[in-house]
mmCIF file of N, CA and C in Angstrom:
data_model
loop_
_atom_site.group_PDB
_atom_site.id
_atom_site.type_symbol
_atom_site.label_atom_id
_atom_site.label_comp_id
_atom_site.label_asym_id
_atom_site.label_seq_id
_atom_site.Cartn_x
_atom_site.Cartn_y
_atom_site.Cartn_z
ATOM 1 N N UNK A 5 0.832 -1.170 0.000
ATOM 2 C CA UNK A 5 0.000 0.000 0.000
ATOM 3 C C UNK A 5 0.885 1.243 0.000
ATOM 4 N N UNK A 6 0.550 2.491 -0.886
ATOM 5 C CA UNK A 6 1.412 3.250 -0.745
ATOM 6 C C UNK A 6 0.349 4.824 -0.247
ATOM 7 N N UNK A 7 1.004 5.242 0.565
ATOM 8 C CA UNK A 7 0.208 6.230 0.833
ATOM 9 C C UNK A 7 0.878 7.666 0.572
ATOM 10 N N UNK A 8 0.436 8.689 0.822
ATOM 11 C CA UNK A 8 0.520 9.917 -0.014
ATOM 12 C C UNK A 8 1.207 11.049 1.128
ATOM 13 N N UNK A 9 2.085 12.093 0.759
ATOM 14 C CA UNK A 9 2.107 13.058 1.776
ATOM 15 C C UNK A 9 2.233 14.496 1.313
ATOM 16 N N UNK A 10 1.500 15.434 1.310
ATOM 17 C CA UNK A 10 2.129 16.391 1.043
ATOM 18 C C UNK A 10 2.244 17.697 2.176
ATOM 19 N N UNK A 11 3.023 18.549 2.082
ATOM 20 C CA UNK A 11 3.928 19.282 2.545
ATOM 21 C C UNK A 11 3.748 20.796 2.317
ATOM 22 N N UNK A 12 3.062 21.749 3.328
ATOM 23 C CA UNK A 12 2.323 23.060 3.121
ATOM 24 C C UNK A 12 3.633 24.348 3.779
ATOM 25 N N UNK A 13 3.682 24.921 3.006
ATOM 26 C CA UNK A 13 4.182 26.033 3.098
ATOM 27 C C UNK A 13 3.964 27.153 2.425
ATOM 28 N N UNK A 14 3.766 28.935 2.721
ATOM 29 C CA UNK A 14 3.355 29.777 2.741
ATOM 30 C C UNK A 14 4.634 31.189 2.241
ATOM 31 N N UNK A 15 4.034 31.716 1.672
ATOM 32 C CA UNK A 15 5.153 32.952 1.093
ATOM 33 C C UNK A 15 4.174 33.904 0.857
ATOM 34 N N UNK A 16 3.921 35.695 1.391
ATOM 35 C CA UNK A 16 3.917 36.547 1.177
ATOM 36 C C UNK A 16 4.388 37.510 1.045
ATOM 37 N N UNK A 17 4.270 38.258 0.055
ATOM 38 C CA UNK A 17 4.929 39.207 -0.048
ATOM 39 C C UNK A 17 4.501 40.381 -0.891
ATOM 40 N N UNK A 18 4.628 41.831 -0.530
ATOM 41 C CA UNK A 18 3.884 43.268 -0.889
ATOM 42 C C UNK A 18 4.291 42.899 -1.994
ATOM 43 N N UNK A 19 5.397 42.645 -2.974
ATOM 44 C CA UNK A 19 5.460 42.822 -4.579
ATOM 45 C C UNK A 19 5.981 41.831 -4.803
ATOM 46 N N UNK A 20 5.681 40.316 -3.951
ATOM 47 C CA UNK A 20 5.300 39.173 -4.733
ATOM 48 C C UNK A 20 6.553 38.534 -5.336
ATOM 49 N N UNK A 21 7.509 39.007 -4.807
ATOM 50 C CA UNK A 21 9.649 38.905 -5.487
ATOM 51 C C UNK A 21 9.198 37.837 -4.222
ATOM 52 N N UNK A 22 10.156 36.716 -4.989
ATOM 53 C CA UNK A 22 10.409 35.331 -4.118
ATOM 54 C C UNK A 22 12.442 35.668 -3.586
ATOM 55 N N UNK A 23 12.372 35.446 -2.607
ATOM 56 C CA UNK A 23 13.359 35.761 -1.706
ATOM 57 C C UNK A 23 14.611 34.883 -2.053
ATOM 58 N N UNK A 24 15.996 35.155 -2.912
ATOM 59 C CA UNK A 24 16.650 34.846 -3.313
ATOM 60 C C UNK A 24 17.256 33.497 -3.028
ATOM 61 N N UNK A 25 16.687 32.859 -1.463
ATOM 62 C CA UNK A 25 17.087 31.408 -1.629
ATOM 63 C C UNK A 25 16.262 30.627 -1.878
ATOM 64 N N UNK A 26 14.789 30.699 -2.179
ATOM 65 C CA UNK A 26 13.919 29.720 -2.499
ATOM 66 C C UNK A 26 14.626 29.072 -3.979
ATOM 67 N N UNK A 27 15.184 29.349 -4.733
ATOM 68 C CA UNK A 27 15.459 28.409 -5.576
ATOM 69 C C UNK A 27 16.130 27.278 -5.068
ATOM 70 N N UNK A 28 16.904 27.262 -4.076
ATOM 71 C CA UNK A 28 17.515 26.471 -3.139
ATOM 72 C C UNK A 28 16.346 25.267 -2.628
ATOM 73 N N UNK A 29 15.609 25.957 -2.316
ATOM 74 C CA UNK A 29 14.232 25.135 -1.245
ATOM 75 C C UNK A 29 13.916 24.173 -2.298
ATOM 76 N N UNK A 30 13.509 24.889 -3.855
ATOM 77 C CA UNK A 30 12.777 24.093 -4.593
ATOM 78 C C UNK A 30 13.930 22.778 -5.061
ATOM 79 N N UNK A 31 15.088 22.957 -5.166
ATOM 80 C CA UNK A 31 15.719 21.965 -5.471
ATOM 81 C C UNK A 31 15.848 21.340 -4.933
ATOM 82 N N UNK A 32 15.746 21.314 -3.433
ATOM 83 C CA UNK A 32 16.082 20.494 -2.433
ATOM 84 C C UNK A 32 14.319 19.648 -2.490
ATOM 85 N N UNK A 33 13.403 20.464 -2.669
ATOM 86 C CA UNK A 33 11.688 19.464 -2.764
ATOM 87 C C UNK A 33 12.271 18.715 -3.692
ATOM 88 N N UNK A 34 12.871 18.986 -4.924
ATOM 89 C CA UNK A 34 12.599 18.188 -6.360
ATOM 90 C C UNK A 34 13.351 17.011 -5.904
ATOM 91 N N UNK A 35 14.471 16.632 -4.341
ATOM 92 C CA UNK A 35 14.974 15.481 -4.336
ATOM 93 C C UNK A 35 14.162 14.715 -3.665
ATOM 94 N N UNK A 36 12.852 14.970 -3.276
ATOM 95 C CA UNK A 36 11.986 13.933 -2.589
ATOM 96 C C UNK A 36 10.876 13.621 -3.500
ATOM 97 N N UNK A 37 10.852 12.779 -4.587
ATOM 98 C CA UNK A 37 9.992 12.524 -5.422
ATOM 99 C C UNK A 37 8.696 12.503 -4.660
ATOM 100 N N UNK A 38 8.831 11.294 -3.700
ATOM 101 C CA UNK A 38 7.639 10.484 -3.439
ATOM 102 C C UNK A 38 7.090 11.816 -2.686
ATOM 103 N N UNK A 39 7.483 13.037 -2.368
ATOM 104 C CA UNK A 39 6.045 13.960 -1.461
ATOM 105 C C UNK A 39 6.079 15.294 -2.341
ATOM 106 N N UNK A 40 4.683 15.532 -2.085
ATOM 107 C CA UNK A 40 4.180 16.497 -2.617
ATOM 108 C C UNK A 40 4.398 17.643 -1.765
ATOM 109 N N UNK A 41 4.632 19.419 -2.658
ATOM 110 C CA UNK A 41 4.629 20.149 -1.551
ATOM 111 C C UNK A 41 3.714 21.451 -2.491
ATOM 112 N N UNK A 42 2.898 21.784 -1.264
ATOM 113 C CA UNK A 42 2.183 22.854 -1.876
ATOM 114 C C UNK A 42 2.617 24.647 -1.262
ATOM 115 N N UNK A 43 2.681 25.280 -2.148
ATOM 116 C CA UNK A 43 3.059 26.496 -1.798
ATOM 117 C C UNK A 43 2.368 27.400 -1.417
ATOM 118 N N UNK A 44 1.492 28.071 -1.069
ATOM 119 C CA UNK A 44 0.646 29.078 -0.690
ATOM 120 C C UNK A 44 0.909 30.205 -0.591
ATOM 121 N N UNK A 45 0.383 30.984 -1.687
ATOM 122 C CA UNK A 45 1.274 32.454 -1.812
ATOM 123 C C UNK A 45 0.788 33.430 -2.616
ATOM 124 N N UNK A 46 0.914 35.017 -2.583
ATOM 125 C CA UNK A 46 0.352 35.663 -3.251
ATOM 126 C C UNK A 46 0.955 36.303 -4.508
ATOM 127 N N UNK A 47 2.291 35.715 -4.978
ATOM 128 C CA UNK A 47 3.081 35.517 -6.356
ATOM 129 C C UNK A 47 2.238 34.400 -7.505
ATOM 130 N N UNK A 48 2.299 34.880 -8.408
ATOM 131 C CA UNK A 48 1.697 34.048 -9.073
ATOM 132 C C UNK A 48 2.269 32.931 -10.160
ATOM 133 N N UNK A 49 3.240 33.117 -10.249
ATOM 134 C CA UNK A 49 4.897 32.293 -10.831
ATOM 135 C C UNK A 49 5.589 32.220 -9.734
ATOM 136 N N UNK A 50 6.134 30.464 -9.720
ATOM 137 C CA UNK A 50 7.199 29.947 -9.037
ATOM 138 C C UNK A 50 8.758 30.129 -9.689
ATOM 139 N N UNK A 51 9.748 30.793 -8.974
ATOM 140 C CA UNK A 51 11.241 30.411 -10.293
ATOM 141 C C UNK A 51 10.938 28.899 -10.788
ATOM 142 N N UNK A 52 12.131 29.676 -11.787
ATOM 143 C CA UNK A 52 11.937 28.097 -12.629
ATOM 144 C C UNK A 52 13.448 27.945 -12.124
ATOM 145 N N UNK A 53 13.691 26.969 -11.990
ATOM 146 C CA UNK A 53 12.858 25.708 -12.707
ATOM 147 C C UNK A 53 11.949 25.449 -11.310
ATOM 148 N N UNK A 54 10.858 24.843 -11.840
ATOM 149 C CA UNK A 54 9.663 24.535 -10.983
ATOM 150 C C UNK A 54 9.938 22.961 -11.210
ATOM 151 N N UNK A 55 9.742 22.069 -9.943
ATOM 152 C CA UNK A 55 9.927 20.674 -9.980
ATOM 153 C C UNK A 55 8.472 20.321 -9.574
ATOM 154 N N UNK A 56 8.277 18.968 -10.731
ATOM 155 C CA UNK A 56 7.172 18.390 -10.603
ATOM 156 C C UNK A 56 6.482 18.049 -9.885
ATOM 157 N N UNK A 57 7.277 18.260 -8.740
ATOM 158 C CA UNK A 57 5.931 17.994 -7.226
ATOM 159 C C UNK A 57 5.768 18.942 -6.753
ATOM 160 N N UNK A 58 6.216 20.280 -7.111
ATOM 161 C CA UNK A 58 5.815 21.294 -6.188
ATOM 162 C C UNK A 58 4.845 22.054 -6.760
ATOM 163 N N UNK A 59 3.885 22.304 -5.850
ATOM 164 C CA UNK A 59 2.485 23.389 -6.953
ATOM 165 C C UNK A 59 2.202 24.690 -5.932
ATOM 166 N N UNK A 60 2.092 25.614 -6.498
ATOM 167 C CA UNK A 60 1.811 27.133 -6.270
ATOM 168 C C UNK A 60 0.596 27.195 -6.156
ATOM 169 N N UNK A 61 -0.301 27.716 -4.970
ATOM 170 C CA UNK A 61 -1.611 27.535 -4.408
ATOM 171 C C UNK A 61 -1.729 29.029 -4.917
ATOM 172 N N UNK A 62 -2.394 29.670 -5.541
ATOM 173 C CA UNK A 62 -2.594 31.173 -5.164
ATOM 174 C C UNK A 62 -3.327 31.545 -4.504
ATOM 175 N N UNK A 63 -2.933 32.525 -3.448
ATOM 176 C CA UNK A 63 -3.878 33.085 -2.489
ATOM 177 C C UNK A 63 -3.170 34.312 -1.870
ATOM 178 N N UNK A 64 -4.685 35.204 -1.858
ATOM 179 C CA UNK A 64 -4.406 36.516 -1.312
ATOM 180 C C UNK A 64 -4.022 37.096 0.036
ATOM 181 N N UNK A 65 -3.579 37.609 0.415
ATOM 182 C CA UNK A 65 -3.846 37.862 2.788
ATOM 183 C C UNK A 65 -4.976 37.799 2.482
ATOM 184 N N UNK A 66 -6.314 38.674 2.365
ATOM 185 C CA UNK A 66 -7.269 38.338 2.199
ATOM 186 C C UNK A 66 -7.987 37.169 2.090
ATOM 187 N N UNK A 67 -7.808 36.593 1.239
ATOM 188 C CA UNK A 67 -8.551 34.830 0.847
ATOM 189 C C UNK A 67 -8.050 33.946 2.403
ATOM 190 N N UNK A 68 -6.753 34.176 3.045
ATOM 191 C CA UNK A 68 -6.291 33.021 3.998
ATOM 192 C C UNK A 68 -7.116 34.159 5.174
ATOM 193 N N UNK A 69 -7.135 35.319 5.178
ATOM 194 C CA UNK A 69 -7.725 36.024 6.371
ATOM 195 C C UNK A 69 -9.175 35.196 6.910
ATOM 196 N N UNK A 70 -10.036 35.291 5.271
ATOM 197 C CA UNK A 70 -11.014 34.711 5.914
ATOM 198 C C UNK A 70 -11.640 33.626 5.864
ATOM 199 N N UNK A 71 -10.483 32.827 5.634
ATOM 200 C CA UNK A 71 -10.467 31.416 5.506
ATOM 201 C C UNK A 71 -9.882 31.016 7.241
ATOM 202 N N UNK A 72 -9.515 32.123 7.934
ATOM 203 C CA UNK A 72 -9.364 32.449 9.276
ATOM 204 C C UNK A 72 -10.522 32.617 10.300
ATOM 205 N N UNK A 73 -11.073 33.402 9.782
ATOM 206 C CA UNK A 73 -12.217 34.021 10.248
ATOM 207 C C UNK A 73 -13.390 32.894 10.390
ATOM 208 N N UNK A 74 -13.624 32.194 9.238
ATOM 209 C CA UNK A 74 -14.446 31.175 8.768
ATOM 210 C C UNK A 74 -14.253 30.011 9.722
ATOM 211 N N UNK A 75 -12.842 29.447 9.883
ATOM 212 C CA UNK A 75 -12.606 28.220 10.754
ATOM 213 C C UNK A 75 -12.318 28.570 12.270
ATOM 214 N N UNK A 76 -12.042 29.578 12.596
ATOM 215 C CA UNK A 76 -11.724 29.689 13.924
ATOM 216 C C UNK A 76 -13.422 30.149 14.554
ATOM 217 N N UNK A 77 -14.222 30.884 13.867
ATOM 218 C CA UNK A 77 -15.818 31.404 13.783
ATOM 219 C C UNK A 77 -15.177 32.751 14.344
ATOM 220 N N UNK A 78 -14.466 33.631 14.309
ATOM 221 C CA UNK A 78 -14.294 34.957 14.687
ATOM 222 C C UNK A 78 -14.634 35.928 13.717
ATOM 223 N N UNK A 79 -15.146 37.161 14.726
ATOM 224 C CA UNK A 79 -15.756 38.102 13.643
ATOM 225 C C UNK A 79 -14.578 39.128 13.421
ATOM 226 N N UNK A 80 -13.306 38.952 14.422
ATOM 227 C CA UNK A 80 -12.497 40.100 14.073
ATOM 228 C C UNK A 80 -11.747 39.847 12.860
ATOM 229 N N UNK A 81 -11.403 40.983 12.290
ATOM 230 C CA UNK A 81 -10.819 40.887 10.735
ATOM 231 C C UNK A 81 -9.013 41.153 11.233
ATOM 232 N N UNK A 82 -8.565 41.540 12.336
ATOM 233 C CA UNK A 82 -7.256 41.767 12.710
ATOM 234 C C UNK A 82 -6.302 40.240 13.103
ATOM 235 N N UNK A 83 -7.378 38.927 12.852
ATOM 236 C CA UNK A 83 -6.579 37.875 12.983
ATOM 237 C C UNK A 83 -5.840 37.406 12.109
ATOM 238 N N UNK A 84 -5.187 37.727 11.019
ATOM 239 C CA UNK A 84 -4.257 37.556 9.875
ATOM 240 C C UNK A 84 -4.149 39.121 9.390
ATOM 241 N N UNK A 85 -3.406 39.894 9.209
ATOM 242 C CA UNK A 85 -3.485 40.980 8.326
ATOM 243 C C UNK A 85 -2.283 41.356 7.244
ATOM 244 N N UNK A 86 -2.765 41.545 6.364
ATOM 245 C CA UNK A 86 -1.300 41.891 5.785
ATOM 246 C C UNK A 86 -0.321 42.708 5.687
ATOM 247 N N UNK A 87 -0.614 43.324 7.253
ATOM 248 C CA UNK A 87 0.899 43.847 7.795
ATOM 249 C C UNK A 87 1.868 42.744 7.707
ATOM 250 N N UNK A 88 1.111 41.383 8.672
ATOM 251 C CA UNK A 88 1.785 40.860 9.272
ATOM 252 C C UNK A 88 1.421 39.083 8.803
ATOM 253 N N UNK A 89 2.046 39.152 7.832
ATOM 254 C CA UNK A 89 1.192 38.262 7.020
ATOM 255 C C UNK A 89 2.498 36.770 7.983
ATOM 256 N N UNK A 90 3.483 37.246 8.096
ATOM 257 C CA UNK A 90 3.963 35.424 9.030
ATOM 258 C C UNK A 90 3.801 35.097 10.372
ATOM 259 N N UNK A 91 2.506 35.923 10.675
ATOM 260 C CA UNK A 91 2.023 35.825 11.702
ATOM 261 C C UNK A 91 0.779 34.256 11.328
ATOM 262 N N UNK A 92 0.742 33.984 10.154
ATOM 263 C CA UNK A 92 0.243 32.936 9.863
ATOM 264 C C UNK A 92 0.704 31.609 10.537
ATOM 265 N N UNK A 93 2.192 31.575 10.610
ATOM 266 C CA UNK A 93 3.097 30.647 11.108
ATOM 267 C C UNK A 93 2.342 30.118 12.615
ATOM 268 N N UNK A 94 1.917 30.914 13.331
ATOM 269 C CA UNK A 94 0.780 30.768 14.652
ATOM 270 C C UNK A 94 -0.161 29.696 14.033
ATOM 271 N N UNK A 95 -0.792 29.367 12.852
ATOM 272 C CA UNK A 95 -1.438 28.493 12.504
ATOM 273 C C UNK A 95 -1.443 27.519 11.608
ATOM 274 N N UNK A 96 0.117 26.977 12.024
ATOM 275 C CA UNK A 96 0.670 26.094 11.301
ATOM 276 C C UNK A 96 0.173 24.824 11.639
ATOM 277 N N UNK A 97 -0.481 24.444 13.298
ATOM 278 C CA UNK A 97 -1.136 23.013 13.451
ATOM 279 C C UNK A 97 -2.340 23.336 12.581
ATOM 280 N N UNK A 98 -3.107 24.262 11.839
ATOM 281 C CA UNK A 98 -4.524 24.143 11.314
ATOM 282 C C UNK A 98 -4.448 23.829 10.139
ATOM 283 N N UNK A 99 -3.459 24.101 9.494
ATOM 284 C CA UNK A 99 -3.362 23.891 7.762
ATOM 285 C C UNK A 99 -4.125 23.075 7.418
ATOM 286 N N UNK A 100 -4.093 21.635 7.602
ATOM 287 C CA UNK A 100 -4.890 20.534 7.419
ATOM 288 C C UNK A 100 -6.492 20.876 7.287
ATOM 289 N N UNK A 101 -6.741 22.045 8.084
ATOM 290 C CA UNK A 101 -8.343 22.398 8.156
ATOM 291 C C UNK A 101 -8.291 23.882 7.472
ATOM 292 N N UNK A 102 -7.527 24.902 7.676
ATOM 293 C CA UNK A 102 -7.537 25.846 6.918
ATOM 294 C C UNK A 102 -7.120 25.891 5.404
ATOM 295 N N UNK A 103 -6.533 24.738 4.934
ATOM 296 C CA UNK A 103 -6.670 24.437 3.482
ATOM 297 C C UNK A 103 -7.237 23.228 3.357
ATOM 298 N N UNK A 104 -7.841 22.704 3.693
ATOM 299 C CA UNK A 104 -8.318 21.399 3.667
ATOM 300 C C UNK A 104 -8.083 21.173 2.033
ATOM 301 N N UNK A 105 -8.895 22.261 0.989
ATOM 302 C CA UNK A 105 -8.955 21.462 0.060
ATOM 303 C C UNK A 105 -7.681 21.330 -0.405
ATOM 304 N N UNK A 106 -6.818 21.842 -0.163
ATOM 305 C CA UNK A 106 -5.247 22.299 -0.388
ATOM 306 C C UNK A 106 -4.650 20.279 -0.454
ATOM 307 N N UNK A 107 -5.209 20.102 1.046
ATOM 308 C CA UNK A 107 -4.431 18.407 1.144
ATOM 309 C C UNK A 107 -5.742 17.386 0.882
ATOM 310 N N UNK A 108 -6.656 18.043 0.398
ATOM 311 C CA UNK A 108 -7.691 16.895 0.300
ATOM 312 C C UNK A 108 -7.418 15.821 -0.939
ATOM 313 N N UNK A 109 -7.326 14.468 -0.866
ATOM 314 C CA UNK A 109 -6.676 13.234 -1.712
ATOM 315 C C UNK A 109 -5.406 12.982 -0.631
ATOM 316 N N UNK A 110 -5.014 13.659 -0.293
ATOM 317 C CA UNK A 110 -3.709 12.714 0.381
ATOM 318 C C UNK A 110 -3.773 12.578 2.021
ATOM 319 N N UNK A 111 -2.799 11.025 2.170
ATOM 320 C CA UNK A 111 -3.386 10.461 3.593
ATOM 321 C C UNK A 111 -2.287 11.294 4.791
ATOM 322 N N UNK A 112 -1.822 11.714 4.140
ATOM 323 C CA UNK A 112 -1.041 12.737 5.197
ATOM 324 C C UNK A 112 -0.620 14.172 5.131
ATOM 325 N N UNK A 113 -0.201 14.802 5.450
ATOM 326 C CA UNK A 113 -0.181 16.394 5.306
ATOM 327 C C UNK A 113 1.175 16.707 6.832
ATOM 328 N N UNK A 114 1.342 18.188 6.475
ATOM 329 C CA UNK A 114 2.466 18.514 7.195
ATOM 330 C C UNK A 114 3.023 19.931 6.817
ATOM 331 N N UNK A 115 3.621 20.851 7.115
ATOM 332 C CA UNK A 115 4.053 22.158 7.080
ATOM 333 C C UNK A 115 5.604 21.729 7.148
ATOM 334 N N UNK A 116 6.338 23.062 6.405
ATOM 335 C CA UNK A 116 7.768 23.297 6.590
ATOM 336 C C UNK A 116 7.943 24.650 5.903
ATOM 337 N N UNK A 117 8.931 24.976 6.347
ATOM 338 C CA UNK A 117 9.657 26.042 6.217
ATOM 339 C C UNK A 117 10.236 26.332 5.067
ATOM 340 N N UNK A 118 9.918 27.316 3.676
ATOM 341 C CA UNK A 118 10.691 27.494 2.561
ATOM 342 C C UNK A 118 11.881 27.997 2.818
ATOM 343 N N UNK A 119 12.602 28.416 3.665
ATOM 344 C CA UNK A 119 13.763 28.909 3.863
ATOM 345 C C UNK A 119 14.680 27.524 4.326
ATOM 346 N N UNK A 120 14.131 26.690 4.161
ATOM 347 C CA UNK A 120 15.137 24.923 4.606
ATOM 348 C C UNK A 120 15.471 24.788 3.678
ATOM 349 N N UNK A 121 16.888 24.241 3.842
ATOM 350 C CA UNK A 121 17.214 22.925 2.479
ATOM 351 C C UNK A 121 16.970 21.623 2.930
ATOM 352 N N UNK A 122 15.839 21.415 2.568
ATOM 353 C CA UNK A 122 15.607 19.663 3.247
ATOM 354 C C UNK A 122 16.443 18.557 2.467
ATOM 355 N N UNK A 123 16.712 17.677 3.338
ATOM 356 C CA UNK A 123 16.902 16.231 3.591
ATOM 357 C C UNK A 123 16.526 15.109 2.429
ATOM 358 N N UNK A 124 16.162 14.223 2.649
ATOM 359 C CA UNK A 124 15.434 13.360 2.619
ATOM 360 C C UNK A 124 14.444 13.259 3.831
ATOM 361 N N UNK A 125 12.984 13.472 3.193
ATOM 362 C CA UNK A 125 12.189 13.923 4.333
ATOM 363 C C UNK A 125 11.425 12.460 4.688
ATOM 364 N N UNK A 126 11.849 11.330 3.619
ATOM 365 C CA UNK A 126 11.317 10.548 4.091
ATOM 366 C C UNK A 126 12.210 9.193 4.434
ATOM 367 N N UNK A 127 13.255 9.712 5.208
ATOM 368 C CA UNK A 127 14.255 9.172 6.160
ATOM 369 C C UNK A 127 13.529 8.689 7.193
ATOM 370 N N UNK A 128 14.371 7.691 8.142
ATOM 371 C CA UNK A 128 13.928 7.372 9.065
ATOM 372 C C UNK A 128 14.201 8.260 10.312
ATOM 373 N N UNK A 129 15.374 9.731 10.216
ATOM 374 C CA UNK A 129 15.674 10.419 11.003
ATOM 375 C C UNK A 129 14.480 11.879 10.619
ATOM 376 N N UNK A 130 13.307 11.635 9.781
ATOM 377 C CA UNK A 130 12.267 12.604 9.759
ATOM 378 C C UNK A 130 10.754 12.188 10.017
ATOM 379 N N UNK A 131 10.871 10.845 9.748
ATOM 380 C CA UNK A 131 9.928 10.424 10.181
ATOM 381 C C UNK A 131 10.238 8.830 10.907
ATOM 382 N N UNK A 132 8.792 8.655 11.628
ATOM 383 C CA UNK A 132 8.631 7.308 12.664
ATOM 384 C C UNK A 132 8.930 6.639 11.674
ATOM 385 N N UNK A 133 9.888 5.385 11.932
ATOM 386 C CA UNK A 133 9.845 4.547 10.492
ATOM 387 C C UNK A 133 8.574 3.662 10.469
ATOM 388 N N UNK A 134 7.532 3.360 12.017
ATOM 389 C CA UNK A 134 6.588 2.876 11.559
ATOM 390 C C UNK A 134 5.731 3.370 10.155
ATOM 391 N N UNK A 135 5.622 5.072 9.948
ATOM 392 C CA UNK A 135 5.025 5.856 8.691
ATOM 393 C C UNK A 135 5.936 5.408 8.123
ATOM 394 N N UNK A 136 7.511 5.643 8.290
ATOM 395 C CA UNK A 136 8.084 5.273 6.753
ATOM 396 C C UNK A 136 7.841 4.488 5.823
ATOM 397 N N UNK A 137 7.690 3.165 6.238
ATOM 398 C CA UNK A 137 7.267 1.983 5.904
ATOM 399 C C UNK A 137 6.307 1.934 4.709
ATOM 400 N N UNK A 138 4.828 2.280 5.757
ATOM 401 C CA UNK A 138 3.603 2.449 4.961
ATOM 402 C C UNK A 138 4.090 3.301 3.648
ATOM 403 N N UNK A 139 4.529 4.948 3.852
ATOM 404 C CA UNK A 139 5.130 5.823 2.742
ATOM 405 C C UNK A 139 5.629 5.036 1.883
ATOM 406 N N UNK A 140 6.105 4.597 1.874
ATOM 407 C CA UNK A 140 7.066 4.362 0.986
ATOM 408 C C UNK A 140 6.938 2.438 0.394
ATOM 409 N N UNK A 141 6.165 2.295 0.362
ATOM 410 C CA UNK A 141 5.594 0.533 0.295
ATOM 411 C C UNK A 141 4.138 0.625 -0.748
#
């Protein structure tokens, strides 16, 4: 059985310029075939080269504000703003429910940091190798 994972991370920015080491990040996703990683961001082009597992979610401060508002049931509009748009990082356990449709099809989900050069994320020193197993089988 092979099961699925993908991998949520977030980038805003006032004029939408991707921050000179993400080309780094993306090369380092393109060495983990088997997981998917989704980007969430208000740029609308990824550098290229863009690797086949990584996909660019577009979304506004706005659209995640009240996609905030919506799941937490709050009426204040100051809980995401785009002053302070990595103040999102505070709701990094919700992703799973604040994008739901973002990871909906796959049996696992998870956040990281675009400023990493990851690993092999599906090592036994990143994950339980009981998941490894399943992952990767």
């Amino acid at each position: 059985m092979h099961l699925s994972l993908v991998l949520i991370t977030f980038f805003f920015s006032p004029n939408a310029q991707w921050p000179p080491f993400f080309p780094l990040f993306l090369l380092s996703a393109s060495y983990n075939p088997f997981v998917e990683f989704r980007i969430i961001s208000n740029a609308k082009n990824l550098p290229t080269p863009q690797p086949g597992n990584v996909q660019l979610v577009y979304m506004t401060y706005e659209d995640v504000s009240r996609r905030l508002q919506v799941n937490l049931n709050a009426s204040r509009s100051d809980i995401f703003t785009a002053e302070y748009p990595y103040k999102l990082c505070e709701f990094k356990p919700m992703f799973g429910v604040l994008f739901a449709d973002v990871v909906e099809g796959f049996d696992f989900w998870g956040h990281v940091d675009n400023d990493a050069i990851l690993g092999d994320v599906l090592s036994e020193d990143f994950l339980d190798p009981r998941f490894l197993y399943s992952l990767c089988n």
